[in-house]
PDB file of C-alpha atoms in Angstrom:
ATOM      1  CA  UNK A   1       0.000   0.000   0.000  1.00  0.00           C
ATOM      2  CA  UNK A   2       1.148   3.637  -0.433  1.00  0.00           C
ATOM      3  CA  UNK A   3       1.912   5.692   2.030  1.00  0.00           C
ATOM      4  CA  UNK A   4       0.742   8.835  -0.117  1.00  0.00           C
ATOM      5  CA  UNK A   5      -2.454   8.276  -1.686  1.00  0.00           C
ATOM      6  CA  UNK A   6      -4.244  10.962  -4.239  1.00  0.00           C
ATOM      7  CA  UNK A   7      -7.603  10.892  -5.613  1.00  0.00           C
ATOM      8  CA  UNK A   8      -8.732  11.485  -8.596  1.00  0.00           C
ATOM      9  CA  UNK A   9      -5.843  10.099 -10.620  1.00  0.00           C
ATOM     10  CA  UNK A  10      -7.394  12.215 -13.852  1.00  0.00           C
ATOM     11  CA  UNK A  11      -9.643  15.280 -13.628  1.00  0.00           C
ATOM     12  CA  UNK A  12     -11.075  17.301 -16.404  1.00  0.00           C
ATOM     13  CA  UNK A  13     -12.796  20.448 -15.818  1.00  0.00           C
ATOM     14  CA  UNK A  14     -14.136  23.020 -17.652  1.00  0.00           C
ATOM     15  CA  UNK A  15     -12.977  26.558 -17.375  1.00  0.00           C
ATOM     16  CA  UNK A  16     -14.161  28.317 -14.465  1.00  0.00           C
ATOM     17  CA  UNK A  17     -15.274  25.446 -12.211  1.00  0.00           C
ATOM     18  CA  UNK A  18     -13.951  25.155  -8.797  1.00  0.00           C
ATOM     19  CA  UNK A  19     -11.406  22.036  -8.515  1.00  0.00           C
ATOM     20  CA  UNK A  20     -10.501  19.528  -5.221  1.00  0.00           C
ATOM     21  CA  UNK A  21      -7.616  17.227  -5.191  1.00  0.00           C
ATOM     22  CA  UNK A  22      -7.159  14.898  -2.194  1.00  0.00           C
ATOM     23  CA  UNK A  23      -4.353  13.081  -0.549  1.00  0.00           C
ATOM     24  CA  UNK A  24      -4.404  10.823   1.747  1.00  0.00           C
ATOM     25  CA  UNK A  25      -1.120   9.466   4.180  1.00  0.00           C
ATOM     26  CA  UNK A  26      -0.777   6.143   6.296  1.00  0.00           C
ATOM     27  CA  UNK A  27       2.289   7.421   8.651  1.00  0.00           C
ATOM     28  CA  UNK A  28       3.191  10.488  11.089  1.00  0.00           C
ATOM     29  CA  UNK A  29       4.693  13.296   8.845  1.00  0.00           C
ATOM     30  CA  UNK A  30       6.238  16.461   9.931  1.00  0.00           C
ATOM     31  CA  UNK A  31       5.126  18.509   6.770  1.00  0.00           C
ATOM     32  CA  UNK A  32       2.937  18.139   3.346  1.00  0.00           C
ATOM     33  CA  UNK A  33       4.129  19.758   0.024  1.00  0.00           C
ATOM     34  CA  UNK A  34       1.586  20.291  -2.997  1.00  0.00           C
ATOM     35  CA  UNK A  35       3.713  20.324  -6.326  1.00  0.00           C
ATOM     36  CA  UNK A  36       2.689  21.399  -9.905  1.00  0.00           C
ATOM     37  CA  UNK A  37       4.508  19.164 -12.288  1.00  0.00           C
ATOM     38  CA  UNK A  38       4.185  21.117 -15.807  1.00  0.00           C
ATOM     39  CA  UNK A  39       4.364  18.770 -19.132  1.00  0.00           C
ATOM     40  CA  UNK A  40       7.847  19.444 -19.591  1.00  0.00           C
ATOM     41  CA  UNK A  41       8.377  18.138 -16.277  1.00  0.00           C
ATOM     42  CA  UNK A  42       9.707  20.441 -14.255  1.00  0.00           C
ATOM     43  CA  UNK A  43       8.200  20.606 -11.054  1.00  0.00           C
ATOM     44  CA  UNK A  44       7.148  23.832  -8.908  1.00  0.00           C
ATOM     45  CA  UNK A  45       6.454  23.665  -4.831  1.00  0.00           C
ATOM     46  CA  UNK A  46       2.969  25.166  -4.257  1.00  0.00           C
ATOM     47  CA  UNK A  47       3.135  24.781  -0.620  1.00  0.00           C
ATOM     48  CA  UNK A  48       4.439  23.299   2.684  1.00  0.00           C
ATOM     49  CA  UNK A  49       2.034  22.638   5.522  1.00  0.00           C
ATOM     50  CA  UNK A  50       2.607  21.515   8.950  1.00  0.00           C
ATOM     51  CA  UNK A  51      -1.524  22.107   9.917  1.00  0.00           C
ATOM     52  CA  UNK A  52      -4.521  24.779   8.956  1.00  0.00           C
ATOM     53  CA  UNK A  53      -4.791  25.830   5.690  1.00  0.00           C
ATOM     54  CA  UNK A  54      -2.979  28.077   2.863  1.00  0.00           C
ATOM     55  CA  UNK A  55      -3.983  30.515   0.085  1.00  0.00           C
ATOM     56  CA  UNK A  56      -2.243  31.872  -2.704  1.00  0.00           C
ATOM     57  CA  UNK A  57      -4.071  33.631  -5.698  1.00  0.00           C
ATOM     58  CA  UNK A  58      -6.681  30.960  -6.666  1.00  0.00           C
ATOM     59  CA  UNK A  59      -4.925  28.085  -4.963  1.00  0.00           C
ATOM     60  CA  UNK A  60      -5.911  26.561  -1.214  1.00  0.00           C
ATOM     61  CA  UNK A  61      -4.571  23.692   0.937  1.00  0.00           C
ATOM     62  CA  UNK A  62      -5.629  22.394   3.710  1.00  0.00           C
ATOM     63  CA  UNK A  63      -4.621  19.635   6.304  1.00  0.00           C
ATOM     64  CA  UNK A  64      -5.822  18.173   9.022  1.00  0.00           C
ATOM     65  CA  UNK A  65      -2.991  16.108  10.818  1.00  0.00           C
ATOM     66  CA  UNK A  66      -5.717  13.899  13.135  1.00  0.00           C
ATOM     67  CA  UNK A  67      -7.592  12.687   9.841  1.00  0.00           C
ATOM     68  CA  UNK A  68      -4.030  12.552   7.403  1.00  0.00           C
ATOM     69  CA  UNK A  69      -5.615  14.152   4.765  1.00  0.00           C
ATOM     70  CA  UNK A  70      -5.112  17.160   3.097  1.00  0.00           C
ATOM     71  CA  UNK A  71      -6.928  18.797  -0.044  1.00  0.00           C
ATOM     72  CA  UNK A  72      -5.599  21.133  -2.813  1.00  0.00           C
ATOM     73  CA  UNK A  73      -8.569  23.668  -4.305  1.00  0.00           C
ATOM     74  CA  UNK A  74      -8.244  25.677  -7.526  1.00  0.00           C
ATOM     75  CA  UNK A  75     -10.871  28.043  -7.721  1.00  0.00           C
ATOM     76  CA  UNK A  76     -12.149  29.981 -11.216  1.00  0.00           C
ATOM     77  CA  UNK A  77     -10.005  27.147 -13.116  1.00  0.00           C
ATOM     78  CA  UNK A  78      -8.438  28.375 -15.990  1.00  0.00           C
ATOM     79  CA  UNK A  79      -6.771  25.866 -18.941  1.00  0.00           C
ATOM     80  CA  UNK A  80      -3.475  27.401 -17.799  1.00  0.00           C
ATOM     81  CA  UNK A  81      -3.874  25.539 -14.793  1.00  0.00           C
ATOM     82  CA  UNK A  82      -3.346  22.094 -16.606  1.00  0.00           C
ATOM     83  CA  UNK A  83      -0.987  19.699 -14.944  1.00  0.00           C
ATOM     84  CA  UNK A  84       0.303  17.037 -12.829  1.00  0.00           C
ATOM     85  CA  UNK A  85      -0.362  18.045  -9.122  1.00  0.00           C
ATOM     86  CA  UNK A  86       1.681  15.612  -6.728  1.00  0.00           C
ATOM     87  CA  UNK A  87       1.182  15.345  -2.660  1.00  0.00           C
ATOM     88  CA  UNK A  88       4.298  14.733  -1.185  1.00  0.00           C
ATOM     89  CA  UNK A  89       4.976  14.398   2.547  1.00  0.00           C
ATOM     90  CA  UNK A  90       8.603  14.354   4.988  1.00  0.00           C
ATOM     91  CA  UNK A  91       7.582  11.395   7.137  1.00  0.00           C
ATOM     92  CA  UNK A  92       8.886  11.947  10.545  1.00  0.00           C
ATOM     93  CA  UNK A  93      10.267   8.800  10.897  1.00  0.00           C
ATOM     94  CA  UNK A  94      12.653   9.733   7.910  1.00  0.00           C
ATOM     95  CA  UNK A  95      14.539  12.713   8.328  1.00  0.00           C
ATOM     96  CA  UNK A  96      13.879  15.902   5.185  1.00  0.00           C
ATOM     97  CA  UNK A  97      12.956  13.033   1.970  1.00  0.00           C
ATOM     98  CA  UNK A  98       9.759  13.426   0.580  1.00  0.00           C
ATOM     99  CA  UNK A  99       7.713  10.408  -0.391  1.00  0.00           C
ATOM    100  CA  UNK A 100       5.483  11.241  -3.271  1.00  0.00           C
ATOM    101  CA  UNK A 101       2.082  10.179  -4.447  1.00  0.00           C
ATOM    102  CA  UNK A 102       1.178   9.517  -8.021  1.00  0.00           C
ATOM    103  CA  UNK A 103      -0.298  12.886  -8.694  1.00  0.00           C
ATOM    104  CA  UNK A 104      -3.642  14.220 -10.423  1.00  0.00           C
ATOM    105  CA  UNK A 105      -3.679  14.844 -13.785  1.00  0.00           C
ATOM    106  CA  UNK A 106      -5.985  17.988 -14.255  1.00  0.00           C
ATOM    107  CA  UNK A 107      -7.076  19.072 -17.707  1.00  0.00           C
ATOM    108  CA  UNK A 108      -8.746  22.491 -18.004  1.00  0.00           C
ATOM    109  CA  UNK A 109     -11.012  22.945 -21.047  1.00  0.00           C
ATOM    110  CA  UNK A 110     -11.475  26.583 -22.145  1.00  0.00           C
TER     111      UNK A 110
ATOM    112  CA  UNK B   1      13.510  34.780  -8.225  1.00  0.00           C
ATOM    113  CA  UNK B   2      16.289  32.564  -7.408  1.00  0.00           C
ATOM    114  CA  UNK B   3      16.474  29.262  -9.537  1.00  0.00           C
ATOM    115  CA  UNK B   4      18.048  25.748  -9.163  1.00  0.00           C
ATOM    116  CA  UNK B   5      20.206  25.189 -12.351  1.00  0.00           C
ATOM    117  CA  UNK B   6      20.612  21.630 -14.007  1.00  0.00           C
ATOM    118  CA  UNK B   7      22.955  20.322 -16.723  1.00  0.00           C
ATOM    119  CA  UNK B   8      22.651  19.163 -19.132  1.00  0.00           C
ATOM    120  CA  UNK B   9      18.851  19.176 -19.978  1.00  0.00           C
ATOM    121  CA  UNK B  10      19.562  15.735 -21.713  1.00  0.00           C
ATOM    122  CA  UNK B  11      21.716  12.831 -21.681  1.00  0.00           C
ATOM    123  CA  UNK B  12      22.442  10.349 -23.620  1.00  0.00           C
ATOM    124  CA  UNK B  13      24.909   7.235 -22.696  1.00  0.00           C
ATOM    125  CA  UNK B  14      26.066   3.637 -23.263  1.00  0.00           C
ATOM    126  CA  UNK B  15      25.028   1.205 -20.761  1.00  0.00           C
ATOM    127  CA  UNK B  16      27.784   0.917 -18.968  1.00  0.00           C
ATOM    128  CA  UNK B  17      29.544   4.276 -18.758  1.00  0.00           C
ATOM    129  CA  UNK B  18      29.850   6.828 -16.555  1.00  0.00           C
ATOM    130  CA  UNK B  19      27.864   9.789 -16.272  1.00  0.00           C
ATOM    131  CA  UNK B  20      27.300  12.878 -13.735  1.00  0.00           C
ATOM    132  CA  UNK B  21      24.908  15.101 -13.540  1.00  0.00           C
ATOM    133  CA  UNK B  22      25.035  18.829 -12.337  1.00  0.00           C
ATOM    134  CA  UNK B  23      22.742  21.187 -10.231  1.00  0.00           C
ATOM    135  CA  UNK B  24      23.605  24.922  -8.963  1.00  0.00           C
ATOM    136  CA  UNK B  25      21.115  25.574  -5.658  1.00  0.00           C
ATOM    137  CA  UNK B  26      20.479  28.589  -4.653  1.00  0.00           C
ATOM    138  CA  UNK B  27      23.142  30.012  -3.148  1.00  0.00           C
ATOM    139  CA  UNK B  28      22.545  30.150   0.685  1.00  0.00           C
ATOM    140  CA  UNK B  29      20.181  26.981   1.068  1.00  0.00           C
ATOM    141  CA  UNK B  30      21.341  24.471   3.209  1.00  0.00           C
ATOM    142  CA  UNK B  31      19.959  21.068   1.923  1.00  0.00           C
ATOM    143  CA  UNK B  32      20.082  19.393  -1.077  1.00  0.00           C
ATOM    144  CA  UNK B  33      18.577  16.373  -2.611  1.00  0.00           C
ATOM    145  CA  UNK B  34      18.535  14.507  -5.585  1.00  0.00           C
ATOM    146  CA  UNK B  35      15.262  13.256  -7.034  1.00  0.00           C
ATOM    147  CA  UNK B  36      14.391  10.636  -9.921  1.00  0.00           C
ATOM    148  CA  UNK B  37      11.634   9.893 -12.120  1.00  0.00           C
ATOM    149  CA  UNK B  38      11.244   6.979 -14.162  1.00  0.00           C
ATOM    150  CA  UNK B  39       8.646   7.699 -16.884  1.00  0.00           C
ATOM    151  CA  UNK B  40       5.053   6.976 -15.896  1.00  0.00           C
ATOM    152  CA  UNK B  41       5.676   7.027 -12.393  1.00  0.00           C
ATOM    153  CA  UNK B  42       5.977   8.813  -9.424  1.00  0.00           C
ATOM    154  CA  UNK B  43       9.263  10.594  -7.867  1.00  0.00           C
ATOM    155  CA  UNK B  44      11.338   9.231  -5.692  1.00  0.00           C
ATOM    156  CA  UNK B  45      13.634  10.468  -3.607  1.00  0.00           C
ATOM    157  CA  UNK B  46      17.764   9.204  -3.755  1.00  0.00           C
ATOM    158  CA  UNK B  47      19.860  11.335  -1.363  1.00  0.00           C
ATOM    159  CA  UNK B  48      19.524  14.655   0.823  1.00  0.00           C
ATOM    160  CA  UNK B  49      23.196  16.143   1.568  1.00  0.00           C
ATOM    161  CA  UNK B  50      23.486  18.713   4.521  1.00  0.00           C
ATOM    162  CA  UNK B  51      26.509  20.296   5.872  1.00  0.00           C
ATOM    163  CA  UNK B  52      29.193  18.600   3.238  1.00  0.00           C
ATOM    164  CA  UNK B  53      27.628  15.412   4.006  1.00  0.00           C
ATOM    165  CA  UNK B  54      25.446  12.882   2.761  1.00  0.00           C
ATOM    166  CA  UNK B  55      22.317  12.957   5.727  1.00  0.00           C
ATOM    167  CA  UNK B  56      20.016  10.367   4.317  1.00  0.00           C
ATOM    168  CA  UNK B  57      19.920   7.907   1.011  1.00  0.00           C
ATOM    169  CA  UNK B  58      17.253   5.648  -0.626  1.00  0.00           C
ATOM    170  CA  UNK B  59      17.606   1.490  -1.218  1.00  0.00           C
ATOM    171  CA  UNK B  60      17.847   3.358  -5.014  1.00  0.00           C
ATOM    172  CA  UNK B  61      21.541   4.780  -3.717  1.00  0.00           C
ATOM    173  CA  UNK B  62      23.712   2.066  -3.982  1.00  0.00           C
ATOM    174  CA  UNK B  63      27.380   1.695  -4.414  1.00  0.00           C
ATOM    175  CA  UNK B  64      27.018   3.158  -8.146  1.00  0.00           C
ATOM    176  CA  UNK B  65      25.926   6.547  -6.996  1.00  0.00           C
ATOM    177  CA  UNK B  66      27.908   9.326  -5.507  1.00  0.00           C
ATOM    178  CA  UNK B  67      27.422  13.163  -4.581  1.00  0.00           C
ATOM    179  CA  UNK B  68      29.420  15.779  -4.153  1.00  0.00           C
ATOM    180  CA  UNK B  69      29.605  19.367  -3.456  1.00  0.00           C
ATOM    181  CA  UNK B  70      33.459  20.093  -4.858  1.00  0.00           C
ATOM    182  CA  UNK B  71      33.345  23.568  -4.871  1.00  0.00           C
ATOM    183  CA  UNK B  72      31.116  24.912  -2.717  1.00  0.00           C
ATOM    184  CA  UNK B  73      28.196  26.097  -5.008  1.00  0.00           C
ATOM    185  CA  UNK B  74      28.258  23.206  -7.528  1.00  0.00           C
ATOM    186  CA  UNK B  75      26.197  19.513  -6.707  1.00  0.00           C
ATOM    187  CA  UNK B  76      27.097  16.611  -8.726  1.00  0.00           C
ATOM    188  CA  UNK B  77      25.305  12.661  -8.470  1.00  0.00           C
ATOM    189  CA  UNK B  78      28.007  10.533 -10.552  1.00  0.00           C
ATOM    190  CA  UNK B  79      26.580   7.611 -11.589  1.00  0.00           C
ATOM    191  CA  UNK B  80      29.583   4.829 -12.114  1.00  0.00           C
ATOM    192  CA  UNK B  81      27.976   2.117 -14.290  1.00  0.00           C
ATOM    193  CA  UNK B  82      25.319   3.192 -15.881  1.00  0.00           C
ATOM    194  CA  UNK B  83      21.975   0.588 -16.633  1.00  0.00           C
ATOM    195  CA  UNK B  84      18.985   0.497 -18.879  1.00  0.00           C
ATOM    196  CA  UNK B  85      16.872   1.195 -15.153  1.00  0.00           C
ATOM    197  CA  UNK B  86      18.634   4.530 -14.968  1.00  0.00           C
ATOM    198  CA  UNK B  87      16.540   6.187 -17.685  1.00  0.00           C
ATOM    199  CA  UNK B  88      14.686   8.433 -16.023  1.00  0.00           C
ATOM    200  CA  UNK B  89      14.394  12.448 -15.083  1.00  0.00           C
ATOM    201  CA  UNK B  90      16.615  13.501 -12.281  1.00  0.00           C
ATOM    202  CA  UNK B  91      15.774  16.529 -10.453  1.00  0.00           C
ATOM    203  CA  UNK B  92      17.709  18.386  -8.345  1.00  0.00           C
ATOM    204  CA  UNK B  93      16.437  20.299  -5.231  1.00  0.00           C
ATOM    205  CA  UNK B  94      17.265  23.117  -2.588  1.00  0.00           C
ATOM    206  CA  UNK B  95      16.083  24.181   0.841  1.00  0.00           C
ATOM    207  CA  UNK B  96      16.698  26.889   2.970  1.00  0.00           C
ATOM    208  CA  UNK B  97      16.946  25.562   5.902  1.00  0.00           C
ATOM    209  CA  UNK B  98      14.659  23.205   7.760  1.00  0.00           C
ATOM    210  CA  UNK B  99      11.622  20.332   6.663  1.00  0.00           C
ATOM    211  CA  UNK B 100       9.266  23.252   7.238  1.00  0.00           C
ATOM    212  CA  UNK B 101      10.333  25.433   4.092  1.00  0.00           C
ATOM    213  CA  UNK B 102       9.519  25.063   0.527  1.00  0.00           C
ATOM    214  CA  UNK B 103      11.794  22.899  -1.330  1.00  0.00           C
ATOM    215  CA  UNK B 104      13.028  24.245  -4.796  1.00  0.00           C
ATOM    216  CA  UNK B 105      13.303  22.214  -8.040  1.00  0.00           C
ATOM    217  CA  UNK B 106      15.399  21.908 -11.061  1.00  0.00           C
ATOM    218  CA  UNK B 107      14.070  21.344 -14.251  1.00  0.00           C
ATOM    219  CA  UNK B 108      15.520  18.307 -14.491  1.00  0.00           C
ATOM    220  CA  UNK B 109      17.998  15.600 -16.713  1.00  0.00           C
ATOM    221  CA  UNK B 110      16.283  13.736 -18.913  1.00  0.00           C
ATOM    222  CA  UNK B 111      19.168  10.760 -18.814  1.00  0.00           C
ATOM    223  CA  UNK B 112      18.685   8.010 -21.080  1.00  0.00           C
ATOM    224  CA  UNK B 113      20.536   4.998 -20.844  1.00  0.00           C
ATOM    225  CA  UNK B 114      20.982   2.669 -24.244  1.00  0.00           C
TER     226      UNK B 114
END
């Protein structure tokens, strides 16, 4: 089983709708990153959370350490939005590595 | 802002040969880490180097893999032997200063082993 589990594996919206990703995590961490993995590949760090919740621009996070979940929300999607989003968490039994989930594809249709 | 710099963008080798890979971090981070992705699949982390030192490594880091920092700004992951499983995207990343900051990527090595 993974320790980092996301759901949906695919989304496709249309522009403008409001989007949820979820991840889920079977051990103790001591923080959660949200990525945004663009089709070229390279890979940009949304945010880090140790608890409560995050905002920048259209983009939320939340966590909430007793349940091990955290959610990512886009909000007034736009097709520029369109890529991998990966959960990633520092386990606290392992130091500063991150152990990554498989990501959410999101596909934003104008 | 500041960026982490990787070279080259691609790689190509013989099975079998030697190959390293280069990053730049951002100059006054403190840890460093080299991440892999096979294609299709999800990252996964190889080695974290803080204070001149490796700090943590993967089952993936075995004997063929190395890191170094030679000269202080530079961060190298040799690999000595190259195999087919190698093809992947390596990523290097940065990080201020603790597990509570954001970590900052490279844009990666597309290395692909023949």
């Amino acid at each position: 089983k993974n320790e980092v589990e996301q759901s949906p594996q695919n989304l496709t919206a249309q522009e403008g709708e409001f989007i949820t990703i979820n991840c889920s995590y079977s051990v103790g961490i001591s923080a959660l990153h949200w990525l945004q993995q663009h089709p070229g590949g390279g890979i940009v760090s949304l945010f880090m959370l140790s608890s409560g919740k995050k905002k920048h621009g259209r983009l939320i996070a939340t966590i909430n350490i007793q349940e091990k979940h955290s959610s990512l929300h886009i909000t007034a999607s736009h097709p520029r939005d369109s890529a991998v989003y990966i959960c990633a968490v520092n386990p606290e039994t392992s130091g500063s590595r991150l152990t990554f989930g498989e990501g959410t594809q999101l596909t934003v249709n104008p | 802002e500041p960026e982490v710099t990787q070279t080259p963008s691609h790689q190509v080798t013989q099975m079998g040969q030697e190959v390293i890979l280069r990053c730049v971090p951002i100059s006054n981070h403190l840890y460093f880490y080299w991440y892999r992705q096979i294609l299709g699949q999800k990252v996964e982390f190889l080695v974290s180097f803080y204070n001149n030192e490796i700090s943590e490594k993967s089952e993936i880091f075995d004997d063929q893999f190395s890191v170094e920092r030679p000269d202080g700004s530079n961060f190298t992951l040799k690999i000595r032997s190259t195999k087919l499983e190698d093809s992947a995207m390596y990523f290097c990343a940065s990080q201020p200063g603790t597990v509570y900051e954001k970590l900052f990527f490279g844009s990666g090595t597309q290395l692909s082993v023949l």
